[in-house]
Amino acid sequence: MKIKPDKLHIGCGGFTPDGWLNTDGSWHVWISRHKILKRIAIILGAIPKEHSKLKWAENINLLDVRYPLPFDDNYFRAVYSSHVLEHLYRDEALRLLKEIYRVCRSGAVVRTIVPDLRTLVDNYIAGVISPKAPGNSPADTFIYNLFMRSPVADGSKGLRRIYHSIKEFNTHKWAYDENSLVDLYHSAGFRNPKRYKELVSNIEDIKNIERPERLGDSRSLIVEAIKE
């Protein structure tokens, strides 16, 4: 992987702001560049029809964050990830933060966004009911927003079902409140992590990468740290 930008964007989806090394772990990134294989995957049902026309930018680098990051020590001056960490098991998330610490230079800013468990619990206690939830109760809304599992069984078949059973990246594996995420940062080596508000950051061009539609909603938790 050729490294040009010194700012790392983890889990970019289809959003590729300029000046960042944009990465994503979806196999759609890889298969979108192999037209014949993509057609075969669609025929075999490995790619749902609604995703078959999605286009992935050429500047997205395929990156599986469950493994060591393929970058040199002390390289990046900023790392940004929005709604990625909760898709990892806690030990995987800790390993990723340790890897991020390794590849960051002194003074680098690391910013992570995840769903806020505290807000979800407060909403449950307050009796909040979401029209998007499958049932008409605060419990249904709470479980639905945790996104640990789908309310219905996986209906995929063939290669797509095999892929999801191996990867299982779409659902959430862990949940964090402010204290637990800050503690995870500390365990990875960061000394000064703290909560930040939307668009308030030590990353100078934060408006170019932090978009409201990618934050999820007001239930998001933002923690940022500077590597000393």
Coordinates of C-alpha atoms in Angstrom, one line a residue:
M1 CA 0.0 0.0 0.0
K2 CA 1.5 3.3 -1.1
I3 CA 1.4 5.9 1.7
K4 CA 1.0 9.6 0.7
P5 CA -1.3 11.4 3.1
D6 CA -0.2 11.5 6.7
K7 CA -3.7 11.4 8.1
L8 CA -5.5 8.1 8.4
H9 CA -9.3 7.6 7.9
I10 CA -10.4 4.2 9.1
G11 CA -13.8 2.9 7.9
C12 CA -14.5 5.5 5.4
G13 CA -17.4 3.7 3.6
G14 CA -17.8 5.6 0.4
F15 CA -16.8 8.9 1.9
T16 CA -13.3 10.0 0.8
P17 CA -12.2 13.5 1.9
D18 CA -9.1 15.0 0.3
G19 CA -5.9 14.9 2.3
W20 CA -6.7 11.6 4.1
L21 CA -5.6 8.0 3.5
N22 CA -9.1 6.6 3.2
T23 CA -9.5 2.9 4.2
D24 CA -12.3 0.5 4.6
G25 CA -12.6 -3.2 5.4
S26 CA -15.6 -4.1 3.2
W27 CA -14.9 -6.7 0.5
H28 CA -16.9 -4.4 -1.8
V29 CA -13.8 -2.3 -2.1
W30 CA -11.9 -5.2 -3.6
I31 CA -14.5 -6.8 -5.7
S32 CA -15.7 -3.5 -7.2
R33 CA -12.4 -3.4 -9.0
H34 CA -12.8 -6.8 -10.6
K35 CA -15.8 -6.6 -12.9
I36 CA -16.0 -10.2 -13.9
L37 CA -15.8 -11.5 -10.3
K38 CA -18.4 -8.9 -9.3
R39 CA -20.8 -10.2 -12.0
I40 CA -20.3 -13.7 -10.8
A41 CA -20.8 -12.7 -7.2
I42 CA -24.1 -11.0 -8.1
I43 CA -25.3 -14.1 -10.0
L44 CA -24.4 -16.3 -7.0
G45 CA -26.1 -14.0 -4.6
A46 CA -22.9 -13.0 -2.8
I47 CA -23.8 -9.4 -3.4
P48 CA -27.4 -8.2 -2.9
K49 CA -28.9 -6.6 -6.0
E50 CA -29.4 -3.3 -4.1
H51 CA -25.6 -3.1 -3.6
S52 CA -24.6 -4.2 -7.1
K53 CA -24.6 -0.6 -8.5
L54 CA -22.6 0.9 -5.6
K55 CA -19.4 2.5 -6.8
W56 CA -16.3 2.7 -4.6
A57 CA -13.7 5.4 -5.2
E58 CA -10.3 4.3 -6.5
N59 CA -8.6 6.1 -3.6
I60 CA -10.1 3.7 -1.0
N61 CA -7.6 1.3 0.4
L62 CA -8.8 -2.1 1.6
L63 CA -7.8 -2.5 5.3
D64 CA -8.8 -5.1 7.8
V65 CA -8.3 -3.4 11.1
R66 CA -8.4 -6.7 13.0
Y67 CA -4.8 -7.3 12.0
P68 CA -1.7 -5.2 12.5
L69 CA -1.8 -2.0 10.5
P70 CA 0.6 -2.1 7.5
F71 CA 2.2 1.3 8.3
D72 CA 5.5 2.4 9.7
D73 CA 5.9 3.6 13.3
N74 CA 5.4 7.3 14.1
Y75 CA 4.0 8.2 10.7
F76 CA 0.5 9.7 10.9
R77 CA -0.4 13.1 12.4
A78 CA -4.1 12.3 12.7
V79 CA -6.3 9.3 12.8
Y80 CA -10.1 9.4 12.5
S81 CA -12.7 6.7 12.7
S82 CA -16.5 7.0 12.9
H83 CA -18.6 4.1 14.0
V84 CA -16.0 1.4 13.5
L85 CA -14.8 0.5 17.0
E86 CA -18.1 -1.0 18.1
H87 CA -18.0 -3.5 15.2
L88 CA -14.9 -5.1 16.9
Y89 CA -14.7 -7.3 19.9
R90 CA -13.2 -5.4 22.8
D91 CA -9.8 -7.1 22.6
E92 CA -9.7 -6.4 18.9
A93 CA -10.6 -2.7 19.6
L94 CA -7.8 -2.5 22.1
R95 CA -5.3 -4.0 19.7
L96 CA -6.4 -1.5 17.0
L97 CA -5.9 1.4 19.4
K98 CA -2.5 0.1 20.3
E99 CA -1.7 -0.2 16.6
I100 CA -2.9 3.4 16.1
Y101 CA -0.7 4.5 18.9
R102 CA 2.2 2.8 17.2
V103 CA 1.7 4.4 13.8
C104 CA 1.1 7.9 15.2
R105 CA 3.9 10.4 15.6
S106 CA 4.2 12.5 18.8
G107 CA 1.5 15.2 18.8
A108 CA -0.8 13.2 16.6
V109 CA -4.6 13.5 17.2
V110 CA -6.7 10.4 17.4
R111 CA -10.5 10.8 17.2
T112 CA -13.0 8.0 17.6
I113 CA -16.8 8.0 17.4
V114 CA -19.0 5.3 18.7
P115 CA -22.7 5.0 19.9
D116 CA -23.0 6.3 23.4
L117 CA -24.2 3.5 25.7
R118 CA -25.0 6.0 28.5
T119 CA -27.5 7.9 26.2
L120 CA -29.1 4.6 25.1
V121 CA -29.6 3.5 28.7
D122 CA -30.9 6.9 29.8
N123 CA -33.4 6.7 26.9
Y124 CA -34.5 3.2 27.9
I125 CA -35.1 4.4 31.5
A126 CA -37.0 7.4 30.3
G127 CA -39.2 5.1 28.2
V128 CA -38.2 6.4 24.8
I129 CA -39.7 4.4 21.9
S130 CA -38.4 4.6 18.4
P131 CA -40.7 4.1 15.4
K132 CA -37.9 2.3 13.7
A133 CA -37.7 -0.4 16.4
P134 CA -39.5 -3.8 15.7
G135 CA -41.7 -3.6 18.8
N136 CA -43.6 -0.9 20.7
S137 CA -41.6 -0.8 23.9
P138 CA -38.5 0.9 25.4
A139 CA -36.9 -2.5 25.6
D140 CA -37.3 -3.1 21.9
T141 CA -35.9 0.3 21.1
F142 CA -32.9 -0.2 23.4
I143 CA -32.0 -3.6 21.9
Y144 CA -32.6 -2.3 18.4
N145 CA -30.3 0.7 19.0
L146 CA -27.5 -1.6 20.4
F147 CA -27.5 -3.3 17.0
M148 CA -25.9 -6.4 18.5
R149 CA -28.1 -8.6 16.3
S150 CA -30.8 -8.2 13.7
P151 CA -34.4 -8.6 14.8
V152 CA -34.8 -11.3 12.1
A153 CA -32.6 -14.2 11.2
D154 CA -30.0 -13.8 8.5
G155 CA -31.8 -14.6 5.2
S156 CA -28.8 -14.5 3.0
K157 CA -27.8 -17.6 1.1
G158 CA -24.8 -19.2 -0.6
L159 CA -21.5 -17.3 -0.7
R160 CA -23.1 -14.2 0.9
R161 CA -24.1 -16.3 4.0
I162 CA -20.6 -17.8 4.2
Y163 CA -19.0 -14.4 4.0
H164 CA -21.2 -12.9 6.7
S165 CA -20.6 -15.9 9.0
I166 CA -16.9 -15.5 8.6
K167 CA -16.6 -11.8 8.7
E168 CA -19.6 -10.9 10.9
F169 CA -18.7 -7.2 10.8
N170 CA -22.0 -5.6 10.2
T171 CA -23.3 -6.0 13.8
H172 CA -21.9 -4.5 16.9
K173 CA -19.7 -6.5 19.2
W174 CA -19.3 -4.1 22.2
A175 CA -20.7 -0.9 23.6
Y176 CA -19.0 2.1 25.3
D177 CA -19.8 5.0 27.5
E178 CA -17.4 7.8 28.1
N179 CA -15.6 6.2 31.0
S180 CA -15.1 2.8 29.3
L181 CA -13.9 4.3 26.0
V182 CA -11.5 6.7 27.8
D183 CA -10.2 3.7 29.8
L184 CA -9.6 1.8 26.5
Y185 CA -7.6 4.7 25.2
H186 CA -5.5 4.7 28.5
S187 CA -4.9 0.9 28.1
A188 CA -3.6 1.5 24.6
G189 CA -1.0 4.0 25.8
F190 CA -2.8 7.4 25.5
R191 CA -2.6 9.6 28.5
N192 CA -5.0 12.4 27.8
P193 CA -8.2 11.1 26.2
K194 CA -11.4 13.1 26.8
R195 CA -14.8 13.6 25.4
Y196 CA -15.4 16.2 22.6
K197 CA -18.4 17.8 21.0
E198 CA -19.2 17.5 17.3
L199 CA -16.8 19.5 15.1
V200 CA -14.8 20.6 18.1
S201 CA -11.4 19.0 17.6
N202 CA -7.6 19.4 17.5
I203 CA -7.8 18.2 13.9
E204 CA -7.5 21.4 11.9
D205 CA -9.7 20.4 9.0
I206 CA -12.3 18.5 11.1
K207 CA -15.2 19.9 9.0
N208 CA -13.9 18.1 5.9
I209 CA -14.2 14.7 7.5
E210 CA -16.8 15.0 10.3
R211 CA -20.2 15.2 8.6
P212 CA -23.5 15.1 10.5
E213 CA -24.9 12.3 8.4
R214 CA -21.9 10.1 9.4
L215 CA -22.2 10.7 13.1
G216 CA -25.3 8.7 13.4
D217 CA -27.2 11.1 15.6
S218 CA -27.1 12.7 19.1
R219 CA -26.5 9.3 20.6
S220 CA -22.9 9.4 19.4
L221 CA -19.9 9.5 21.7
I222 CA -16.7 11.3 20.6
V223 CA -13.4 10.7 22.3
E224 CA -10.1 12.3 21.2
A225 CA -6.5 12.0 22.4
I226 CA -3.1 13.4 21.5
K227 CA -0.1 11.1 21.5
E228 CA 2.5 12.6 23.7

